[in-house]
């Protein structure tokens, strides 16, 4: 980004488009650069989508069926959402609840 800005300024100077002393010229950036800059600096807060996710820490006697019933989900939904291959959960395991 720095080298492309410098190259553009050098090209303007060669063409004779010099800016008078004391005048600040606004730099123009391609749309992609502006978008990445805004995402990095956080200037577009409202457009960044966030989702709230609940966490469940599996207790000693919990089963996948009990957790699914507690959160009104099917066991299959919990398996898919947490990428579980089996219905076995262990104490202390963290499950994401959609």
CSV table of N, CA, C and O in Angstrom, one decimal:
chain,number,residue,atom,x,y,z
A,1,UNK,N,0.8,-1.2,0.0
A,1,UNK,CA,0.0,0.0,0.0
A,1,UNK,C,0.9,1.3,0.0
A,1,UNK,O,0.6,2.2,-0.7
A,2,UNK,N,2.0,1.2,0.8
A,2,UNK,CA,2.8,2.4,0.9
A,2,UNK,C,3.6,2.6,-0.5
A,2,UNK,O,3.7,3.7,-1.0
A,3,UNK,N,4.0,1.5,-1.0
A,3,UNK,CA,4.8,1.7,-2.3
A,3,UNK,C,3.9,2.1,-3.4
A,3,UNK,O,4.3,2.8,-4.3
A,4,UNK,N,2.6,1.6,-3.4
A,4,UNK,CA,1.7,2.1,-4.5
A,4,UNK,C,1.3,3.5,-4.4
A,4,UNK,O,1.2,4.2,-5.4
A,5,UNK,N,1.2,4.0,-3.1
A,5,UNK,CA,0.9,5.5,-2.9
A,5,UNK,C,2.1,6.3,-3.4
A,5,UNK,O,1.9,7.4,-4.0
A,6,UNK,N,3.3,5.8,-3.1
A,6,UNK,CA,4.5,6.6,-3.4
A,6,UNK,C,4.7,6.6,-5.0
A,6,UNK,O,5.0,7.6,-5.6
A,7,UNK,N,4.4,5.4,-5.6
A,7,UNK,CA,4.5,5.4,-7.0
A,7,UNK,C,3.5,6.3,-7.7
A,7,UNK,O,3.8,6.9,-8.7
A,8,UNK,N,2.3,6.4,-7.2
A,8,UNK,CA,1.3,7.3,-7.7
A,8,UNK,C,1.7,8.7,-7.6
A,8,UNK,O,1.5,9.5,-8.5
A,9,UNK,N,2.3,9.1,-6.4
A,9,UNK,CA,2.7,10.5,-6.3
A,9,UNK,C,3.9,10.8,-7.2
A,9,UNK,O,4.0,11.9,-7.8
A,10,UNK,N,4.8,9.8,-7.4
A,10,UNK,CA,5.9,10.0,-8.3
A,10,UNK,C,5.4,10.2,-9.7
A,10,UNK,O,5.9,11.1,-10.5
A,11,UNK,N,4.4,9.5,-10.1
A,11,UNK,CA,3.8,9.6,-11.5
A,11,UNK,C,3.2,11.0,-11.6
A,11,UNK,O,3.3,11.6,-12.7
A,12,UNK,N,2.5,11.5,-10.6
A,12,UNK,CA,1.9,12.8,-10.7
A,12,UNK,C,3.0,13.9,-10.9
A,12,UNK,O,2.8,14.8,-11.6
A,13,UNK,N,4.0,13.8,-10.1
A,13,UNK,CA,5.1,14.7,-10.2
A,13,UNK,C,5.7,14.7,-11.6
A,13,UNK,O,6.0,15.8,-12.2
A,14,UNK,N,5.9,13.5,-12.2
A,14,UNK,CA,6.4,13.5,-13.5
A,14,UNK,C,5.5,14.1,-14.5
A,14,UNK,O,5.9,14.6,-15.5
A,15,UNK,N,4.2,13.9,-14.3
A,15,UNK,CA,3.2,14.5,-15.3
A,15,UNK,C,3.1,16.0,-15.1
A,15,UNK,O,2.5,16.7,-15.9
A,16,UNK,N,3.6,16.5,-14.0
A,16,UNK,CA,3.5,18.0,-13.8
A,16,UNK,C,2.3,18.4,-13.0
A,16,UNK,O,2.0,19.5,-12.9
A,17,UNK,N,1.7,17.4,-12.3
A,17,UNK,CA,0.5,17.7,-11.5
A,17,UNK,C,0.9,18.0,-10.0
A,17,UNK,O,0.4,17.5,-9.1
A,18,UNK,N,1.9,18.9,-9.9
A,18,UNK,CA,2.4,19.2,-8.5
A,18,UNK,C,1.4,19.9,-7.7
A,18,UNK,O,0.7,20.8,-8.2
A,19,UNK,N,1.3,19.7,-6.5
A,19,UNK,CA,0.4,20.4,-5.5
A,19,UNK,C,1.2,21.5,-5.0
A,19,UNK,O,2.3,21.4,-4.5
A,20,UNK,N,0.5,22.7,-4.9
A,20,UNK,CA,1.2,23.9,-4.3
A,20,UNK,C,1.6,23.6,-2.9
A,20,UNK,O,0.9,22.9,-2.2
A,21,UNK,N,2.6,24.3,-2.4
A,21,UNK,CA,3.1,24.1,-1.0
A,21,UNK,C,2.0,24.6,-0.1
A,21,UNK,O,1.3,25.6,-0.3
A,22,UNK,N,1.8,23.9,1.0
A,22,UNK,CA,0.8,24.2,2.0
A,22,UNK,C,-0.6,23.6,1.8
A,22,UNK,O,-1.5,23.8,2.6
A,23,UNK,N,-0.8,23.0,0.6
A,23,UNK,CA,-2.1,22.4,0.3
A,23,UNK,C,-2.0,20.9,0.5
A,23,UNK,O,-1.1,20.3,0.0
A,24,UNK,N,-2.9,20.4,1.4
A,24,UNK,CA,-2.9,19.0,1.7
A,24,UNK,C,-3.8,18.3,0.6
A,24,UNK,O,-4.9,18.7,0.5
A,25,UNK,N,-3.2,17.3,0.0
A,25,UNK,CA,-4.0,16.6,-1.0
A,25,UNK,C,-4.5,15.3,-0.4
A,25,UNK,O,-3.7,14.6,0.2
A,26,UNK,N,-5.8,15.0,-0.6
A,26,UNK,CA,-6.3,13.7,-0.2
A,26,UNK,C,-5.9,12.6,-1.0
A,26,UNK,O,-5.9,12.7,-2.3
A,27,UNK,N,-5.5,11.5,-0.4
A,27,UNK,CA,-5.1,10.3,-1.2
A,27,UNK,C,-6.3,9.5,-1.5
A,27,UNK,O,-7.2,9.4,-0.7
A,28,UNK,N,-6.3,9.0,-2.7
A,28,UNK,CA,-7.4,8.1,-3.0
A,28,UNK,C,-6.9,6.6,-3.0
A,28,UNK,O,-5.8,6.4,-3.5
A,29,UNK,N,-7.7,5.7,-2.5
A,29,UNK,CA,-7.4,4.3,-2.4
A,29,UNK,C,-8.4,3.5,-3.2
A,29,UNK,O,-9.6,3.9,-3.2
A,30,UNK,N,-8.0,2.4,-3.7
A,30,UNK,CA,-9.0,1.5,-4.3
A,30,UNK,C,-10.0,1.1,-3.2
A,30,UNK,O,-9.7,1.1,-2.1
A,31,UNK,N,-11.2,0.7,-3.7
A,31,UNK,CA,-12.3,0.3,-2.8
A,31,UNK,C,-11.9,-0.8,-1.8
A,31,UNK,O,-12.3,-0.8,-0.7
A,32,UNK,N,-11.1,-1.8,-2.3
A,32,UNK,CA,-10.7,-2.9,-1.5
A,32,UNK,C,-9.8,-2.4,-0.3
A,32,UNK,O,-10.0,-2.9,0.8
A,33,UNK,N,-8.9,-1.5,-0.6
A,33,UNK,CA,-8.0,-1.0,0.5
A,33,UNK,C,-8.8,-0.3,1.5
A,33,UNK,O,-8.6,-0.5,2.7
A,34,UNK,N,-9.8,0.5,1.1
A,34,UNK,CA,-10.7,1.2,2.1
A,34,UNK,C,-11.5,0.3,2.9
A,34,UNK,O,-11.6,0.4,4.1
A,35,UNK,N,-12.0,-0.8,2.3
A,35,UNK,CA,-12.8,-1.8,3.0
A,35,UNK,C,-12.0,-2.5,4.1
A,35,UNK,O,-12.4,-2.6,5.2
A,36,UNK,N,-10.8,-2.9,3.7
A,36,UNK,CA,-9.9,-3.6,4.7
A,36,UNK,C,-9.4,-2.7,5.8
A,36,UNK,O,-9.3,-3.1,6.9
A,37,UNK,N,-9.2,-1.4,5.4
A,37,UNK,CA,-8.7,-0.5,6.4
A,37,UNK,C,-9.9,-0.2,7.4
A,37,UNK,O,-9.6,-0.2,8.6
A,38,UNK,N,-11.1,-0.1,6.9
A,38,UNK,CA,-12.2,0.1,7.8
A,38,UNK,C,-12.5,-1.1,8.7
A,38,UNK,O,-12.8,-1.0,9.9
A,39,UNK,N,-12.3,-2.3,8.2
A,39,UNK,CA,-12.5,-3.5,9.0
A,39,UNK,C,-11.4,-3.6,10.1
A,39,UNK,O,-11.7,-3.9,11.2
A,40,UNK,N,-10.2,-3.2,9.7
A,40,UNK,CA,-9.1,-3.3,10.6
A,40,UNK,C,-9.2,-2.2,11.7
A,40,UNK,O,-9.0,-2.5,12.9
A,41,UNK,N,-9.6,-1.0,11.4
A,41,UNK,CA,-9.7,0.1,12.3
A,41,UNK,C,-11.0,0.1,13.1
A,41,UNK,O,-11.1,0.8,14.1
A,42,UNK,N,-12.0,-0.7,12.6
A,42,UNK,CA,-13.2,-0.8,13.3
A,42,UNK,C,-14.1,0.4,13.1
A,42,UNK,O,-15.0,0.7,13.9
A,43,UNK,N,-14.0,1.1,12.0
A,43,UNK,CA,-14.9,2.2,11.8
A,43,UNK,C,-16.3,1.9,11.3
A,43,UNK,O,-17.2,2.6,11.5
A,44,UNK,N,-16.4,0.6,10.8
A,44,UNK,CA,-17.8,0.2,10.4
A,44,UNK,C,-18.2,-0.9,11.4
A,44,UNK,O,-18.1,-2.0,11.2
A,45,UNK,N,-18.7,-0.4,12.5
A,45,UNK,CA,-19.1,-1.3,13.6
A,45,UNK,C,-20.5,-1.9,13.3
A,45,UNK,O,-20.7,-3.1,13.6
A,46,UNK,N,-21.4,-1.2,12.8
A,46,UNK,CA,-22.8,-1.7,12.6
A,46,UNK,C,-22.9,-2.7,11.5
A,46,UNK,O,-23.8,-3.5,11.5
A,47,UNK,N,-21.9,-2.8,10.6
A,47,UNK,CA,-22.0,-3.8,9.5
A,47,UNK,C,-21.3,-5.1,9.8
A,47,UNK,O,-21.4,-6.0,9.0
A,48,UNK,N,-20.7,-5.2,11.0
A,48,UNK,CA,-20.0,-6.5,11.3
A,48,UNK,C,-21.0,-7.4,12.0
A,48,UNK,O,-21.4,-7.1,13.1
A,49,UNK,N,-21.4,-8.5,11.4
A,49,UNK,CA,-22.4,-9.4,12.1
A,49,UNK,C,-21.8,-10.2,13.1
A,49,UNK,O,-20.8,-10.9,12.9
A,50,UNK,N,-22.4,-10.2,14.3
A,50,UNK,CA,-22.0,-11.1,15.4
A,50,UNK,C,-23.2,-11.9,15.8
A,50,UNK,O,-24.3,-11.5,15.8
A,51,UNK,N,-22.9,-13.2,16.2
A,51,UNK,CA,-24.0,-14.0,16.7
A,51,UNK,C,-23.6,-14.4,18.1
A,51,UNK,O,-22.5,-14.7,18.5
A,52,UNK,N,-24.6,-14.4,19.0
A,52,UNK,CA,-24.4,-14.9,20.3
A,52,UNK,C,-24.6,-16.4,20.3
A,52,UNK,O,-25.4,-17.0,19.7
A,53,UNK,N,-23.6,-17.1,21.0
A,53,UNK,CA,-23.6,-18.5,21.1
A,53,UNK,C,-23.6,-18.9,22.6
A,53,UNK,O,-22.8,-18.3,23.4
A,54,UNK,N,-24.4,-19.8,23.0
A,54,UNK,CA,-24.4,-20.3,24.4
A,54,UNK,C,-23.4,-21.4,24.5
A,54,UNK,O,-23.2,-22.2,23.6
A,55,UNK,N,-22.8,-21.6,25.7
A,55,UNK,CA,-21.9,-22.6,26.0
A,55,UNK,C,-22.4,-23.5,27.1
A,55,UNK,O,-23.1,-23.0,28.0
A,56,UNK,N,-22.2,-24.8,27.0
A,56,UNK,CA,-22.6,-25.7,28.0
A,56,UNK,C,-21.4,-26.5,28.4
A,56,UNK,O,-20.8,-27.2,27.5
A,57,UNK,N,-21.1,-26.5,29.7
A,57,UNK,CA,-20.0,-27.4,30.2
A,57,UNK,C,-20.6,-28.6,30.7
A,57,UNK,O,-21.5,-28.6,31.6
A,58,UNK,N,-20.3,-29.8,30.1
A,58,UNK,CA,-20.9,-31.0,30.5
A,58,UNK,C,-20.5,-31.4,32.0
A,58,UNK,O,-19.4,-31.3,32.3
A,59,UNK,N,-21.6,-31.7,32.7
A,59,UNK,CA,-21.4,-32.1,34.1
A,59,UNK,C,-21.2,-33.6,34.3
A,59,UNK,O,-21.4,-34.3,33.3
A,60,UNK,N,-21.0,-34.0,35.5
A,60,UNK,CA,-20.6,-35.4,35.7
A,60,UNK,C,-21.7,-36.4,35.2
A,60,UNK,O,-21.4,-37.4,34.5
A,61,UNK,N,-23.0,-36.2,35.4
A,61,UNK,CA,-24.0,-37.2,35.0
A,61,UNK,C,-24.7,-36.8,33.7
A,61,UNK,O,-25.7,-37.5,33.4
A,62,UNK,N,-24.3,-35.8,33.0
A,62,UNK,CA,-24.9,-35.3,31.8
A,62,UNK,C,-24.8,-36.3,30.6
A,62,UNK,O,-23.7,-36.9,30.5
A,63,UNK,N,-25.8,-36.4,29.9
A,63,UNK,CA,-25.7,-37.1,28.6
A,63,UNK,C,-26.1,-36.1,27.5
A,63,UNK,O,-26.7,-35.1,27.8
A,64,UNK,N,-25.9,-36.5,26.3
A,64,UNK,CA,-26.2,-35.7,25.2
A,64,UNK,C,-27.8,-35.5,25.1
A,64,UNK,O,-28.2,-34.4,24.8
A,65,UNK,N,-28.5,-36.6,25.4
A,65,UNK,CA,-30.0,-36.5,25.4
A,65,UNK,C,-30.4,-35.5,26.5
A,65,UNK,O,-31.3,-34.7,26.2
A,66,UNK,N,-29.9,-35.5,27.7
A,66,UNK,CA,-30.3,-34.6,28.7
A,66,UNK,C,-30.0,-33.1,28.4
A,66,UNK,O,-30.8,-32.2,28.6
A,67,UNK,N,-28.8,-32.9,27.8
A,67,UNK,CA,-28.5,-31.5,27.4
A,67,UNK,C,-29.4,-31.1,26.3
A,67,UNK,O,-29.8,-29.9,26.3
A,68,UNK,N,-29.7,-31.9,25.3
A,68,UNK,CA,-30.6,-31.5,24.2
A,68,UNK,C,-32.0,-31.2,24.7
A,68,UNK,O,-32.6,-30.2,24.3
A,69,UNK,N,-32.5,-32.0,25.7
A,69,UNK,CA,-33.8,-31.7,26.3
A,69,UNK,C,-33.7,-30.4,27.0
A,69,UNK,O,-34.7,-29.6,27.0
A,70,UNK,N,-32.7,-30.1,27.8
A,70,UNK,CA,-32.5,-28.9,28.6
A,70,UNK,C,-32.6,-27.6,27.7
A,70,UNK,O,-33.2,-26.6,28.0
A,71,UNK,N,-32.1,-27.7,26.5
A,71,UNK,CA,-32.0,-26.6,25.6
A,71,UNK,C,-33.1,-26.7,24.4
A,71,UNK,O,-33.0,-25.9,23.5
A,72,UNK,N,-34.0,-27.7,24.5
A,72,UNK,CA,-35.0,-27.9,23.6
A,72,UNK,C,-34.5,-28.1,22.1
A,72,UNK,O,-34.9,-27.4,21.2
A,73,UNK,N,-33.5,-28.9,22.0
A,73,UNK,CA,-32.9,-29.3,20.7
A,73,UNK,C,-33.0,-30.8,20.5
A,73,UNK,O,-33.2,-31.5,21.5
A,74,UNK,N,-32.7,-31.2,19.3
A,74,UNK,CA,-32.5,-32.6,19.1
A,74,UNK,C,-31.1,-33.0,19.3
A,74,UNK,O,-30.2,-32.2,19.2
A,75,UNK,N,-30.8,-34.3,19.7
A,75,UNK,CA,-29.5,-34.7,19.9
A,75,UNK,C,-28.7,-34.6,18.6
A,75,UNK,O,-27.5,-34.3,18.6
A,76,UNK,N,-29.3,-34.8,17.5
A,76,UNK,CA,-28.7,-34.7,16.1
A,76,UNK,C,-28.2,-33.3,15.9
A,76,UNK,O,-27.1,-33.0,15.4
A,77,UNK,N,-29.0,-32.3,16.3
A,77,UNK,CA,-28.6,-30.9,16.1
A,77,UNK,C,-27.3,-30.6,16.9
A,77,UNK,O,-26.4,-29.9,16.4
A,78,UNK,N,-27.3,-31.1,18.2
A,78,UNK,CA,-26.1,-30.8,19.0
A,78,UNK,C,-24.9,-31.5,18.4
A,78,UNK,O,-23.8,-31.0,18.4
A,79,UNK,N,-25.1,-32.7,17.9
A,79,UNK,CA,-24.0,-33.4,17.3
A,79,UNK,C,-23.4,-32.7,16.1
A,79,UNK,O,-22.2,-32.5,15.9
A,80,UNK,N,-24.3,-32.2,15.2
A,80,UNK,CA,-23.9,-31.5,14.0
A,80,UNK,C,-23.2,-30.2,14.3
A,80,UNK,O,-22.2,-29.8,13.8
A,81,UNK,N,-23.8,-29.5,15.3
A,81,UNK,CA,-23.3,-28.1,15.6
A,81,UNK,C,-21.9,-28.2,16.3
A,81,UNK,O,-21.1,-27.3,16.1
A,82,UNK,N,-21.7,-29.3,17.0
A,82,UNK,CA,-20.4,-29.5,17.8
A,82,UNK,C,-19.5,-30.4,17.1
A,82,UNK,O,-18.4,-30.8,17.6
A,83,UNK,N,-19.9,-30.9,15.9
A,83,UNK,CA,-19.1,-31.8,15.1
A,83,UNK,C,-18.7,-33.1,15.9
A,83,UNK,O,-17.5,-33.5,16.0
A,84,UNK,N,-19.7,-33.6,16.6
A,84,UNK,CA,-19.5,-34.9,17.3
A,84,UNK,C,-19.8,-36.1,16.5
A,84,UNK,O,-20.8,-36.1,15.8
A,85,UNK,N,-18.9,-37.1,16.5
A,85,UNK,CA,-19.2,-38.3,15.7
A,85,UNK,C,-20.0,-39.3,16.5
A,85,UNK,O,-20.7,-40.1,15.9
A,86,UNK,N,-20.0,-39.2,17.8
A,86,UNK,CA,-20.8,-40.1,18.6
A,86,UNK,C,-21.6,-39.3,19.6
A,86,UNK,O,-21.5,-38.1,19.7
A,87,UNK,N,-22.5,-40.1,20.3
A,87,UNK,CA,-23.4,-39.4,21.3
A,87,UNK,C,-22.8,-39.4,22.7
A,87,UNK,O,-23.4,-39.0,23.7
A,88,UNK,N,-21.5,-39.7,22.8
A,88,UNK,CA,-20.8,-39.8,24.1
A,88,UNK,C,-20.2,-38.4,24.4
A,88,UNK,O,-19.5,-37.9,23.5
A,89,UNK,N,-20.5,-37.9,25.6
A,89,UNK,CA,-19.8,-36.6,26.0
A,89,UNK,C,-19.2,-36.9,27.3
A,89,UNK,O,-19.6,-37.8,28.1
A,90,UNK,N,-18.1,-36.2,27.6
A,90,UNK,CA,-17.3,-36.4,28.8
A,90,UNK,C,-17.5,-35.2,29.8
A,90,UNK,O,-17.7,-34.0,29.3
A,91,UNK,N,-17.3,-35.4,31.0
A,91,UNK,CA,-17.4,-34.3,32.0
A,91,UNK,C,-16.3,-33.3,31.7
A,91,UNK,O,-15.2,-33.6,31.4
A,92,UNK,N,-16.7,-32.0,31.7
A,92,UNK,CA,-15.8,-30.9,31.5
A,92,UNK,C,-15.8,-30.5,30.0
A,92,UNK,O,-15.2,-29.5,29.7
A,93,UNK,N,-16.4,-31.3,29.1
A,93,UNK,CA,-16.4,-31.0,27.7
A,93,UNK,C,-17.3,-29.8,27.5
A,93,UNK,O,-18.3,-29.6,28.1
A,94,UNK,N,-16.9,-28.9,26.5
A,94,UNK,CA,-17.7,-27.7,26.2
A,94,UNK,C,-18.5,-28.0,25.0
A,94,UNK,O,-17.9,-28.4,23.9
A,95,UNK,N,-19.8,-27.7,25.0
A,95,UNK,CA,-20.6,-27.9,23.9
A,95,UNK,C,-21.2,-26.5,23.5
A,95,UNK,O,-21.5,-25.7,24.4
A,96,UNK,N,-21.3,-26.2,22.3
A,96,UNK,CA,-21.9,-25.0,21.8
A,96,UNK,C,-23.4,-25.2,21.5
A,96,UNK,O,-23.7,-26.2,20.9
A,97,UNK,N,-24.2,-24.3,22.0
A,97,UNK,CA,-25.6,-24.4,21.9
A,97,UNK,C,-26.1,-23.4,20.9
A,97,UNK,O,-25.9,-22.2,21.1
A,98,UNK,N,-26.7,-23.8,19.8
A,98,UNK,CA,-27.2,-22.8,18.8
A,98,UNK,C,-28.3,-22.0,19.2
A,98,UNK,O,-29.0,-22.3,20.1
